[in-house]
PDB file of C-alpha atoms in Angstrom:
ATOM      1  CA  UNK A   1       0.000   0.000   0.000  1.00  0.00           C
ATOM      2  CA  UNK A   2       1.569   3.277  -1.085  1.00  0.00           C
ATOM      3  CA  UNK A   3      -0.950   5.589   0.546  1.00  0.00           C
ATOM      4  CA  UNK A   4      -0.238   8.398   2.980  1.00  0.00           C
ATOM      5  CA  UNK A   5       1.324   7.055   6.155  1.00  0.00           C
ATOM      6  CA  UNK A   6       1.133   8.765   9.540  1.00  0.00           C
ATOM      7  CA  UNK A   7       2.945   7.891  12.735  1.00  0.00           C
ATOM      8  CA  UNK A   8       2.159   7.372  15.482  1.00  0.00           C
ATOM      9  CA  UNK A   9      -1.518   6.435  15.226  1.00  0.00           C
ATOM     10  CA  UNK A  10      -2.143   7.434  18.805  1.00  0.00           C
ATOM     11  CA  UNK A  11      -0.288   9.684  21.217  1.00  0.00           C
ATOM     12  CA  UNK A  12      -1.132  10.364  24.840  1.00  0.00           C
ATOM     13  CA  UNK A  13       0.873  13.071  26.509  1.00  0.00           C
ATOM     14  CA  UNK A  14       0.746  15.231  29.583  1.00  0.00           C
ATOM     15  CA  UNK A  15       0.032  18.909  29.375  1.00  0.00           C
ATOM     16  CA  UNK A  16       3.169  20.907  28.808  1.00  0.00           C
ATOM     17  CA  UNK A  17       5.047  18.197  26.958  1.00  0.00           C
ATOM     18  CA  UNK A  18       6.198  18.461  23.354  1.00  0.00           C
ATOM     19  CA  UNK A  19       5.014  16.031  20.698  1.00  0.00           C
ATOM     20  CA  UNK A  20       6.041  15.389  17.108  1.00  0.00           C
ATOM     21  CA  UNK A  21       4.082  13.622  14.412  1.00  0.00           C
ATOM     22  CA  UNK A  22       5.369  12.321  11.110  1.00  0.00           C
ATOM     23  CA  UNK A  23       3.688  12.081   7.724  1.00  0.00           C
ATOM     24  CA  UNK A  24       4.975  10.214   4.682  1.00  0.00           C
ATOM     25  CA  UNK A  25       3.044  11.297   1.590  1.00  0.00           C
ATOM     26  CA  UNK A  26       2.432   9.359  -1.582  1.00  0.00           C
ATOM     27  CA  UNK A  27       5.617   9.279  -3.631  1.00  0.00           C
ATOM     28  CA  UNK A  28       5.930  12.095  -6.155  1.00  0.00           C
ATOM     29  CA  UNK A  29       3.112  14.084  -4.584  1.00  0.00           C
ATOM     30  CA  UNK A  30       4.310  17.663  -4.491  1.00  0.00           C
ATOM     31  CA  UNK A  31       1.756  19.003  -2.067  1.00  0.00           C
ATOM     32  CA  UNK A  32       1.421  18.036   1.558  1.00  0.00           C
ATOM     33  CA  UNK A  33      -1.271  19.287   3.912  1.00  0.00           C
ATOM     34  CA  UNK A  34      -1.926  19.150   7.628  1.00  0.00           C
ATOM     35  CA  UNK A  35      -5.461  19.275   8.977  1.00  0.00           C
ATOM     36  CA  UNK A  36      -6.921  18.927  12.453  1.00  0.00           C
ATOM     37  CA  UNK A  37     -10.271  17.370  13.283  1.00  0.00           C
ATOM     38  CA  UNK A  38     -12.141  17.588  16.566  1.00  0.00           C
ATOM     39  CA  UNK A  39     -15.268  15.697  17.556  1.00  0.00           C
ATOM     40  CA  UNK A  40     -18.321  16.669  15.544  1.00  0.00           C
ATOM     41  CA  UNK A  41     -16.403  18.931  13.202  1.00  0.00           C
ATOM     42  CA  UNK A  42     -14.961  18.586   9.757  1.00  0.00           C
ATOM     43  CA  UNK A  43     -11.205  18.700   9.238  1.00  0.00           C
ATOM     44  CA  UNK A  44      -9.754  22.194   9.651  1.00  0.00           C
ATOM     45  CA  UNK A  45      -6.830  23.353   7.545  1.00  0.00           C
ATOM     46  CA  UNK A  46      -3.573  24.009   9.387  1.00  0.00           C
ATOM     47  CA  UNK A  47      -0.844  24.395   6.779  1.00  0.00           C
ATOM     48  CA  UNK A  48       0.452  23.110   3.476  1.00  0.00           C
ATOM     49  CA  UNK A  49       3.688  22.643   1.564  1.00  0.00           C
ATOM     50  CA  UNK A  50       4.561  22.746  -2.087  1.00  0.00           C
ATOM     51  CA  UNK A  51       7.661  20.565  -2.127  1.00  0.00           C
ATOM     52  CA  UNK A  52       9.745  21.910   0.783  1.00  0.00           C
ATOM     53  CA  UNK A  53       8.179  25.375   0.810  1.00  0.00           C
ATOM     54  CA  UNK A  54       5.496  26.110   3.399  1.00  0.00           C
ATOM     55  CA  UNK A  55       3.041  28.210   1.416  1.00  0.00           C
ATOM     56  CA  UNK A  56       0.220  28.897   3.823  1.00  0.00           C
ATOM     57  CA  UNK A  57      -0.461  28.684   7.535  1.00  0.00           C
ATOM     58  CA  UNK A  58      -3.839  28.968   9.193  1.00  0.00           C
ATOM     59  CA  UNK A  59      -4.316  31.326  12.097  1.00  0.00           C
ATOM     60  CA  UNK A  60      -5.237  28.152  13.991  1.00  0.00           C
ATOM     61  CA  UNK A  61      -1.522  27.349  13.901  1.00  0.00           C
ATOM     62  CA  UNK A  62      -0.271  29.171  16.972  1.00  0.00           C
ATOM     63  CA  UNK A  63       3.408  29.764  17.609  1.00  0.00           C
ATOM     64  CA  UNK A  64       3.481  26.508  19.597  1.00  0.00           C
ATOM     65  CA  UNK A  65       2.977  24.638  16.340  1.00  0.00           C
ATOM     66  CA  UNK A  66       5.670  24.160  13.726  1.00  0.00           C
ATOM     67  CA  UNK A  67       5.686  22.067  10.587  1.00  0.00           C
ATOM     68  CA  UNK A  68       8.568  21.149   8.345  1.00  0.00           C
ATOM     69  CA  UNK A  69       9.120  19.291   5.129  1.00  0.00           C
ATOM     70  CA  UNK A  70      12.889  19.459   4.870  1.00  0.00           C
ATOM     71  CA  UNK A  71      13.527  17.585   1.652  1.00  0.00           C
ATOM     72  CA  UNK A  72      10.151  17.867   0.055  1.00  0.00           C
ATOM     73  CA  UNK A  73       9.261  14.316   1.047  1.00  0.00           C
ATOM     74  CA  UNK A  74       8.094  13.471   4.587  1.00  0.00           C
ATOM     75  CA  UNK A  75       6.811  16.132   6.948  1.00  0.00           C
ATOM     76  CA  UNK A  76       6.764  16.602  10.703  1.00  0.00           C
ATOM     77  CA  UNK A  77       4.328  18.546  12.839  1.00  0.00           C
ATOM     78  CA  UNK A  78       5.563  19.541  16.284  1.00  0.00           C
ATOM     79  CA  UNK A  79       3.448  20.918  19.092  1.00  0.00           C
ATOM     80  CA  UNK A  80       5.323  22.506  21.967  1.00  0.00           C
ATOM     81  CA  UNK A  81       3.945  22.915  25.489  1.00  0.00           C
ATOM     82  CA  UNK A  82       0.806  20.951  24.663  1.00  0.00           C
ATOM     83  CA  UNK A  83      -2.529  22.071  26.077  1.00  0.00           C
ATOM     84  CA  UNK A  84      -5.710  20.071  26.582  1.00  0.00           C
ATOM     85  CA  UNK A  85      -7.302  21.991  23.725  1.00  0.00           C
ATOM     86  CA  UNK A  86      -4.749  20.458  21.381  1.00  0.00           C
ATOM     87  CA  UNK A  87      -6.439  17.074  21.768  1.00  0.00           C
ATOM     88  CA  UNK A  88      -7.666  16.170  18.286  1.00  0.00           C
ATOM     89  CA  UNK A  89      -7.081  13.983  15.277  1.00  0.00           C
ATOM     90  CA  UNK A  90      -4.225  15.357  13.177  1.00  0.00           C
ATOM     91  CA  UNK A  91      -4.604  14.437   9.525  1.00  0.00           C
ATOM     92  CA  UNK A  92      -2.003  14.613   6.804  1.00  0.00           C
ATOM     93  CA  UNK A  93      -2.858  14.612   3.111  1.00  0.00           C
ATOM     94  CA  UNK A  94      -0.938  14.814  -0.128  1.00  0.00           C
ATOM     95  CA  UNK A  95      -1.779  15.618  -3.709  1.00  0.00           C
ATOM     96  CA  UNK A  96       0.040  15.531  -6.999  1.00  0.00           C
ATOM     97  CA  UNK A  97      -0.607  19.223  -7.580  1.00  0.00           C
ATOM     98  CA  UNK A  98      -3.060  21.963  -6.719  1.00  0.00           C
ATOM     99  CA  UNK A  99      -5.760  20.601  -9.011  1.00  0.00           C
ATOM    100  CA  UNK A 100      -5.672  17.023  -7.756  1.00  0.00           C
ATOM    101  CA  UNK A 101      -7.816  15.531  -4.988  1.00  0.00           C
ATOM    102  CA  UNK A 102      -6.173  15.176  -1.596  1.00  0.00           C
ATOM    103  CA  UNK A 103      -5.336  11.716  -0.334  1.00  0.00           C
ATOM    104  CA  UNK A 104      -5.502  11.493   3.429  1.00  0.00           C
ATOM    105  CA  UNK A 105      -3.664   9.324   5.893  1.00  0.00           C
ATOM    106  CA  UNK A 106      -5.450   7.680   8.814  1.00  0.00           C
ATOM    107  CA  UNK A 107      -4.361  10.386  11.181  1.00  0.00           C
ATOM    108  CA  UNK A 108      -2.647  10.685  14.547  1.00  0.00           C
ATOM    109  CA  UNK A 109      -5.004  10.929  17.501  1.00  0.00           C
ATOM    110  CA  UNK A 110      -3.530  13.157  20.191  1.00  0.00           C
ATOM    111  CA  UNK A 111      -4.838  13.107  23.744  1.00  0.00           C
ATOM    112  CA  UNK A 112      -3.441  15.675  26.159  1.00  0.00           C
ATOM    113  CA  UNK A 113      -4.122  14.850  29.799  1.00  0.00           C
TER     114      UNK A 113
ATOM    115  CA  UNK B   1     -17.492  31.957  10.237  1.00  0.00           C
ATOM    116  CA  UNK B   2     -18.831  28.745   8.793  1.00  0.00           C
ATOM    117  CA  UNK B   3     -18.313  28.928   5.044  1.00  0.00           C
ATOM    118  CA  UNK B   4     -19.603  25.419   4.401  1.00  0.00           C
ATOM    119  CA  UNK B   5     -22.719  24.083   6.086  1.00  0.00           C
ATOM    120  CA  UNK B   6     -24.098  20.586   6.153  1.00  0.00           C
ATOM    121  CA  UNK B   7     -27.245  21.133   8.133  1.00  0.00           C
ATOM    122  CA  UNK B   8     -28.178  17.495   8.568  1.00  0.00           C
ATOM    123  CA  UNK B   9     -25.856  15.911  11.119  1.00  0.00           C
ATOM    124  CA  UNK B  10     -27.281  12.495  10.355  1.00  0.00           C
ATOM    125  CA  UNK B  11     -29.419  10.650   7.822  1.00  0.00           C
ATOM    126  CA  UNK B  12     -30.896   7.171   7.886  1.00  0.00           C
ATOM    127  CA  UNK B  13     -32.127   5.395   4.746  1.00  0.00           C
ATOM    128  CA  UNK B  14     -33.151   1.894   3.790  1.00  0.00           C
ATOM    129  CA  UNK B  15     -30.901  -0.234   1.644  1.00  0.00           C
ATOM    130  CA  UNK B  16     -31.782   0.191  -2.026  1.00  0.00           C
ATOM    131  CA  UNK B  17     -33.318   3.630  -1.577  1.00  0.00           C
ATOM    132  CA  UNK B  18     -31.802   6.974  -2.502  1.00  0.00           C
ATOM    133  CA  UNK B  19     -29.612   8.930  -0.085  1.00  0.00           C
ATOM    134  CA  UNK B  20     -29.469  12.692  -0.577  1.00  0.00           C
ATOM    135  CA  UNK B  21     -26.850  14.680   1.310  1.00  0.00           C
ATOM    136  CA  UNK B  22     -26.945  18.453   1.145  1.00  0.00           C
ATOM    137  CA  UNK B  23     -24.346  21.173   1.423  1.00  0.00           C
ATOM    138  CA  UNK B  24     -24.610  24.973   1.396  1.00  0.00           C
ATOM    139  CA  UNK B  25     -21.746  27.420   1.063  1.00  0.00           C
ATOM    140  CA  UNK B  26     -21.384  31.153   1.397  1.00  0.00           C
ATOM    141  CA  UNK B  27     -18.347  32.044  -0.717  1.00  0.00           C
ATOM    142  CA  UNK B  28     -19.348  32.671  -4.324  1.00  0.00           C
ATOM    143  CA  UNK B  29     -15.692  32.430  -5.374  1.00  0.00           C
ATOM    144  CA  UNK B  30     -15.629  28.659  -4.805  1.00  0.00           C
ATOM    145  CA  UNK B  31     -15.538  26.951  -8.181  1.00  0.00           C
ATOM    146  CA  UNK B  32     -14.505  23.372  -7.458  1.00  0.00           C
ATOM    147  CA  UNK B  33     -16.232  21.111  -4.992  1.00  0.00           C
ATOM    148  CA  UNK B  34     -15.313  17.699  -3.628  1.00  0.00           C
ATOM    149  CA  UNK B  35     -17.104  15.106  -1.531  1.00  0.00           C
ATOM    150  CA  UNK B  36     -15.191  12.917   0.866  1.00  0.00           C
ATOM    151  CA  UNK B  37     -16.317   9.844   2.765  1.00  0.00           C
ATOM    152  CA  UNK B  38     -14.920   8.927   6.159  1.00  0.00           C
ATOM    153  CA  UNK B  39     -15.136   5.654   8.047  1.00  0.00           C
ATOM    154  CA  UNK B  40     -14.300   5.533  11.771  1.00  0.00           C
ATOM    155  CA  UNK B  41     -10.579   5.417  12.551  1.00  0.00           C
ATOM    156  CA  UNK B  42      -9.679   6.167   8.935  1.00  0.00           C
ATOM    157  CA  UNK B  43      -8.829   9.327   7.051  1.00  0.00           C
ATOM    158  CA  UNK B  44     -11.303  10.844   4.590  1.00  0.00           C
ATOM    159  CA  UNK B  45     -11.303   9.316   1.118  1.00  0.00           C
ATOM    160  CA  UNK B  46     -12.134  11.203  -2.054  1.00  0.00           C
ATOM    161  CA  UNK B  47     -15.486  10.266  -3.554  1.00  0.00           C
ATOM    162  CA  UNK B  48     -16.516  12.600  -6.357  1.00  0.00           C
ATOM    163  CA  UNK B  49     -16.028  16.199  -7.466  1.00  0.00           C
ATOM    164  CA  UNK B  50     -17.680  18.830  -9.598  1.00  0.00           C
ATOM    165  CA  UNK B  51     -16.465  21.970 -11.301  1.00  0.00           C
ATOM    166  CA  UNK B  52     -18.570  25.104 -11.389  1.00  0.00           C
ATOM    167  CA  UNK B  53     -18.801  24.884 -15.176  1.00  0.00           C
ATOM    168  CA  UNK B  54     -21.043  21.862 -14.694  1.00  0.00           C
ATOM    169  CA  UNK B  55     -24.263  21.364 -12.804  1.00  0.00           C
ATOM    170  CA  UNK B  56     -24.034  17.592 -12.569  1.00  0.00           C
ATOM    171  CA  UNK B  57     -21.362  14.937 -12.358  1.00  0.00           C
ATOM    172  CA  UNK B  58     -22.071  11.237 -12.190  1.00  0.00           C
ATOM    173  CA  UNK B  59     -19.856   8.317 -11.200  1.00  0.00           C
ATOM    174  CA  UNK B  60     -21.629   5.004 -10.859  1.00  0.00           C
ATOM    175  CA  UNK B  61     -24.077   5.153  -7.981  1.00  0.00           C
ATOM    176  CA  UNK B  62     -22.906   8.629  -6.998  1.00  0.00           C
ATOM    177  CA  UNK B  63     -24.124  11.874  -8.548  1.00  0.00           C
ATOM    178  CA  UNK B  64     -23.305  15.375  -7.411  1.00  0.00           C
ATOM    179  CA  UNK B  65     -25.502  18.322  -8.353  1.00  0.00           C
ATOM    180  CA  UNK B  66     -24.412  21.950  -8.162  1.00  0.00           C
ATOM    181  CA  UNK B  67     -26.689  24.984  -8.072  1.00  0.00           C
ATOM    182  CA  UNK B  68     -24.338  27.959  -8.154  1.00  0.00           C
ATOM    183  CA  UNK B  69     -27.024  30.597  -7.896  1.00  0.00           C
ATOM    184  CA  UNK B  70     -28.304  29.008  -4.695  1.00  0.00           C
ATOM    185  CA  UNK B  71     -24.779  28.163  -3.486  1.00  0.00           C
ATOM    186  CA  UNK B  72     -25.981  24.642  -2.897  1.00  0.00           C
ATOM    187  CA  UNK B  73     -24.788  21.206  -3.826  1.00  0.00           C
ATOM    188  CA  UNK B  74     -26.059  17.747  -3.121  1.00  0.00           C
ATOM    189  CA  UNK B  75     -24.760  14.214  -3.314  1.00  0.00           C
ATOM    190  CA  UNK B  76     -27.126  11.474  -4.408  1.00  0.00           C
ATOM    191  CA  UNK B  77     -26.374   7.828  -3.770  1.00  0.00           C
ATOM    192  CA  UNK B  78     -28.634   5.346  -5.482  1.00  0.00           C
ATOM    193  CA  UNK B  79     -29.146   2.580  -4.689  1.00  0.00           C
ATOM    194  CA  UNK B  80     -27.791   2.982  -1.169  1.00  0.00           C
ATOM    195  CA  UNK B  81     -25.868   0.060   0.287  1.00  0.00           C
ATOM    196  CA  UNK B  82     -24.948  -0.760   3.895  1.00  0.00           C
ATOM    197  CA  UNK B  83     -21.272  -0.227   3.002  1.00  0.00           C
ATOM    198  CA  UNK B  84     -22.093   3.393   2.230  1.00  0.00           C
ATOM    199  CA  UNK B  85     -22.635   4.027   5.943  1.00  0.00           C
ATOM    200  CA  UNK B  86     -20.043   6.656   6.824  1.00  0.00           C
ATOM    201  CA  UNK B  87     -19.618  10.376   7.439  1.00  0.00           C
ATOM    202  CA  UNK B  88     -19.779  12.435   4.243  1.00  0.00           C
ATOM    203  CA  UNK B  89     -18.027  15.778   3.967  1.00  0.00           C
ATOM    204  CA  UNK B  90     -18.623  18.476   1.419  1.00  0.00           C
ATOM    205  CA  UNK B  91     -15.375  20.348   0.713  1.00  0.00           C
ATOM    206  CA  UNK B  92     -15.058  23.289  -1.665  1.00  0.00           C
ATOM    207  CA  UNK B  93     -11.590  24.216  -2.843  1.00  0.00           C
ATOM    208  CA  UNK B  94     -10.489  27.691  -1.829  1.00  0.00           C
ATOM    209  CA  UNK B  95      -8.679  30.163  -4.068  1.00  0.00           C
ATOM    210  CA  UNK B  96      -5.426  29.103  -2.387  1.00  0.00           C
ATOM    211  CA  UNK B  97      -6.066  25.443  -3.168  1.00  0.00           C
ATOM    212  CA  UNK B  98      -7.017  24.254   0.262  1.00  0.00           C
ATOM    213  CA  UNK B  99     -10.149  22.271   1.076  1.00  0.00           C
ATOM    214  CA  UNK B 100     -12.732  23.884   3.331  1.00  0.00           C
ATOM    215  CA  UNK B 101     -14.679  21.068   4.976  1.00  0.00           C
ATOM    216  CA  UNK B 102     -18.242  21.131   6.183  1.00  0.00           C
ATOM    217  CA  UNK B 103     -19.213  19.549   9.499  1.00  0.00           C
ATOM    218  CA  UNK B 104     -20.253  16.314   7.844  1.00  0.00           C
ATOM    219  CA  UNK B 105     -23.368  14.168   7.644  1.00  0.00           C
ATOM    220  CA  UNK B 106     -23.439  10.711   9.187  1.00  0.00           C
ATOM    221  CA  UNK B 107     -25.234   8.376   6.785  1.00  0.00           C
ATOM    222  CA  UNK B 108     -26.638   5.120   8.098  1.00  0.00           C
ATOM    223  CA  UNK B 109     -27.969   2.663   5.514  1.00  0.00           C
ATOM    224  CA  UNK B 110     -30.228   0.099   7.125  1.00  0.00           C
ATOM    225  CA  UNK B 111     -30.243  -3.420   5.655  1.00  0.00           C
TER     226      UNK B 111
END
């Protein structure tokens, strides 16, 4: 299966700790997106990359959040000093280009206690 | 502000009947719309899309209708099957090529 892969699937952390998630997109997909989904809501856009360039960041992405895609392949999303409100499903998606549908991974579920 | 609204949180239909899922949007600049399906513990999967130059797009059992003047689109599934039970998201594409998701509609198809 060469779909979008996200690790870990689940993460439980204590408030104040830092966490990092990884996303491996579909090979040759230039675009990579991060979304966040909370209970009863649709996925909310966080940020996206065109190759290694981060082109847009949502205002939802506070300064505690940072995303990288250093070589234009995999991406990491780090949350520093986690808060309980950060508890959500973090979804990664990739697409071949801006006109192509997004292919999502199965997400990383973060629980902050 | 909620740019994309799916006002029915849930829908229940009998197997073999038609399922109609609705979506309203506020931004008249949206010109490409996608529907995604999501099963529990999985990421959303692309289902069908429609461009604003069309008012209908059909793919097998799935048809999406777009009414630009009303800023409304709908997804029809016929005949509905139990495997169609999932959450369906309407997602227009913004001018900066990001998807704006609605809140979703949980479809339950009863055998």
